[in-house]
Coordinates of C-alpha atoms in Angstrom, one line a residue:
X1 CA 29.5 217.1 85.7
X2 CA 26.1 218.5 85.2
X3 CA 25.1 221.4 83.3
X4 CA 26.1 224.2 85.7
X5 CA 29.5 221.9 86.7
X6 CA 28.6 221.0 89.7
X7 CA 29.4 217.2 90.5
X8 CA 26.9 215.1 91.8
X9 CA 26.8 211.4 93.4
X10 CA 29.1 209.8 96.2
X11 CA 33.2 209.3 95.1
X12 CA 33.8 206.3 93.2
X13 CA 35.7 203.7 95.3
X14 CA 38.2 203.3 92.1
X15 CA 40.0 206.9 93.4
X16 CA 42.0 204.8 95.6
X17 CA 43.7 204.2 92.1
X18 CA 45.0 207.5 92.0
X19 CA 48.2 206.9 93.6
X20 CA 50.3 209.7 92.0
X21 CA 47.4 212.6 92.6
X22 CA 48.2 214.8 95.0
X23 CA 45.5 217.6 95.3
X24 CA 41.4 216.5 95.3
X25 CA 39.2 219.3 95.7
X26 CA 35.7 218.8 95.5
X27 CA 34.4 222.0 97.6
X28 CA 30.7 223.0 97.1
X29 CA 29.7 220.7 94.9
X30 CA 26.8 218.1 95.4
X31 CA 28.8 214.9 96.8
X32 CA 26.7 212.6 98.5
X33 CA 28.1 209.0 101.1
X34 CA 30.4 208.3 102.5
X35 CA 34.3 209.0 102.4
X36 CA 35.6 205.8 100.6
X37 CA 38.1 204.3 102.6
X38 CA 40.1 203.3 99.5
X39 CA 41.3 207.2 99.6
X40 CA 44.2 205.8 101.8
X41 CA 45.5 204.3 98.9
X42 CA 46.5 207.5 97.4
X43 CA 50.1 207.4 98.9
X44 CA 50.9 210.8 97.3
X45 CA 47.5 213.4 97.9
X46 CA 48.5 216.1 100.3
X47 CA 45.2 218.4 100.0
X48 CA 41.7 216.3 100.3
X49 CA 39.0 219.3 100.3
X50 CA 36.1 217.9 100.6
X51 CA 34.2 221.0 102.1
X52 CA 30.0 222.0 101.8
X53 CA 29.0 218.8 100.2
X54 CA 26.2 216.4 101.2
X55 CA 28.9 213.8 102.4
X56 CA 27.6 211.2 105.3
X57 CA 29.0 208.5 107.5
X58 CA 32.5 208.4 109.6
X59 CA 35.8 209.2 108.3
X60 CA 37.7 206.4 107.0
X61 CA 39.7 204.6 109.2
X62 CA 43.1 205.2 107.6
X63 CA 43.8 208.8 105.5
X64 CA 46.9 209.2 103.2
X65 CA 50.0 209.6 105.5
X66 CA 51.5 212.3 102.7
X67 CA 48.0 214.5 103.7
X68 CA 49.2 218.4 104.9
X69 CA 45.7 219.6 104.1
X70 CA 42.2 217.9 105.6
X71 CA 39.0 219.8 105.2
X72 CA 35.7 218.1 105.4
X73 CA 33.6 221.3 106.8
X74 CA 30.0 221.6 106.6
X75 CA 28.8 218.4 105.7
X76 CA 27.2 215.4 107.9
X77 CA 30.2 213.2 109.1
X78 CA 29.2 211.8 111.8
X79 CA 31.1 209.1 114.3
X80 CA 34.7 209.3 116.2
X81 CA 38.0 210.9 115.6
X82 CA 40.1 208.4 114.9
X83 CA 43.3 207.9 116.9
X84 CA 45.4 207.4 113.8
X85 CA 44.6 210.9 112.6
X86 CA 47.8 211.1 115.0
X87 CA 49.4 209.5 112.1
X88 CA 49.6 212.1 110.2
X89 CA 52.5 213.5 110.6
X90 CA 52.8 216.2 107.9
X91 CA 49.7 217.7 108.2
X92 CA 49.0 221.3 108.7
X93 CA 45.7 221.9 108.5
X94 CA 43.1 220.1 109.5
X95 CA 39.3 221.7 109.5
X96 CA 36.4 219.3 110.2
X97 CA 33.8 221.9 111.9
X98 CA 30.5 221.8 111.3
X99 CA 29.6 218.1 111.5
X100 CA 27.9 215.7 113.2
X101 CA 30.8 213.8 115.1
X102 CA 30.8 213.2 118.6
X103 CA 33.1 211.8 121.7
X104 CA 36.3 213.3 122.6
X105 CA 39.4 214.2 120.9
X106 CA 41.9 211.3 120.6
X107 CA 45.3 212.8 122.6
X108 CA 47.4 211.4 119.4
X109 CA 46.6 214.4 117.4
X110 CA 49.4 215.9 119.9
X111 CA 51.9 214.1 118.1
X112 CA 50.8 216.3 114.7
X113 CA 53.8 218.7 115.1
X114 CA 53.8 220.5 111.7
X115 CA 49.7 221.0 112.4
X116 CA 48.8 224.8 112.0
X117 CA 45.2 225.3 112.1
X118 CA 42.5 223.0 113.8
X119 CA 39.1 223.8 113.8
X120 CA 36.5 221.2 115.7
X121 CA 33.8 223.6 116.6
X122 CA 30.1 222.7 115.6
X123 CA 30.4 218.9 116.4
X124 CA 29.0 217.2 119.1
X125 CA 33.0 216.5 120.6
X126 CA 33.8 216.8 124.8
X127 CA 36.5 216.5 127.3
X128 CA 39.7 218.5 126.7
X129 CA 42.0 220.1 124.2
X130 CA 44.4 221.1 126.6
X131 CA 46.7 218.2 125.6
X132 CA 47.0 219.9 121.5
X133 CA 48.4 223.3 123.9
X134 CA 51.7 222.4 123.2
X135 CA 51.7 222.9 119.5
X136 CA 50.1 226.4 119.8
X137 CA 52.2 229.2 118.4
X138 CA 52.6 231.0 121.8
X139 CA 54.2 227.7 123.4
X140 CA 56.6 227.7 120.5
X141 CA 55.0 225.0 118.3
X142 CA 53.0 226.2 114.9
X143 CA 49.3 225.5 115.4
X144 CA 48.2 229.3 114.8
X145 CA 44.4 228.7 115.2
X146 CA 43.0 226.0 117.1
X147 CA 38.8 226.4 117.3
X148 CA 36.2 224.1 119.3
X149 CA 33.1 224.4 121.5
X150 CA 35.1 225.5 124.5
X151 CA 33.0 228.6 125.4
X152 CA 31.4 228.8 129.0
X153 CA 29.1 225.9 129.1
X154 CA 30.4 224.2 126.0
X155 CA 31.4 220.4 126.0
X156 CA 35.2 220.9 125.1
X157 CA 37.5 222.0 128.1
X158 CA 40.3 224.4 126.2
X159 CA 42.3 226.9 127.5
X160 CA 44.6 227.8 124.6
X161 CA 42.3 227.9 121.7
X162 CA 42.3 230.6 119.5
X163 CA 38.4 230.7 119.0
X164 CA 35.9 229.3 121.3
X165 CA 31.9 228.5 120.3

């Protein structure tokens, strides 16, 4: 921590020791790199907020499978959604807008049941999102609010998100 306690730097690697922490929040502070894969190692984190940071590279290829909160917003991730996000079974919300990712959205994140808010918009993602309308809230699953870059002319095809960019 600096002066004004803000953190600085890229996450040490060693987090993946952290096996019993179950909340990192790191929110506007002044992280730098890339998302150390080692993170999957934390069997028991269920919030990772990582939001407004200076973070770079793809997500890691594996995330805790005990996650119910992912938010990366507003930093510079760039490269693929991974298809073993679909993994996830617990998670609820998952918010990676405003980044620098690209290519389409993997139809596993269908299989995220208990997921309640999405938000994709401000990437550089295509194709559809029509597969995720069975978890909305108005087909009887829970996914409340579901955003993207569906609007008219947009690269995402969506016709039961909640906010379109």
């Amino acid at each position: 921590l600096n002066d004004t306690n803000i953190i600085t730097g890229m996450i040490p690697t060693e987090i993946g020791n952290m096996e019993s922490l179950r909340e990192l929040v790191l929110d506007d502070q002044n992280i730098t790199g890339p998302i150390p894969p080692q993170i999957a190692n934390m069997a028991s984190l269920e919030v990772l907020r990582l939001d407004v940071n200076f973070i770079t590279g793809s997500l890691p290829p594996a995330l805790p499978e005990s996650l119910i909160e992912f938010r990366a917003e507003e930093n510079a991730i760039t490269g693929t959604l991974s298809p073993a996000l679909g993994n996830l079974l617990a998670l609820q919300d998952f918010r990676i807008f405003n980044n620098e990712l690209n290519g389409s959205v993997p139809t596993e994140l269908s299989q995220l049941s208990n997921l309640q808010i999405l938000y994709l918009d401000g990437n550089d993602l295509n194709g559809s999102l029509d597969h995720m309308c069975p978890l909305r809230d108005t087909y009887g699953g829970f996914l409340e609010e579901m955003s993207a870059d569906c609007k008219e002319g947009g690269k995402i095809a969506c016709s039961c998100c909640s906010d379109c960019y």
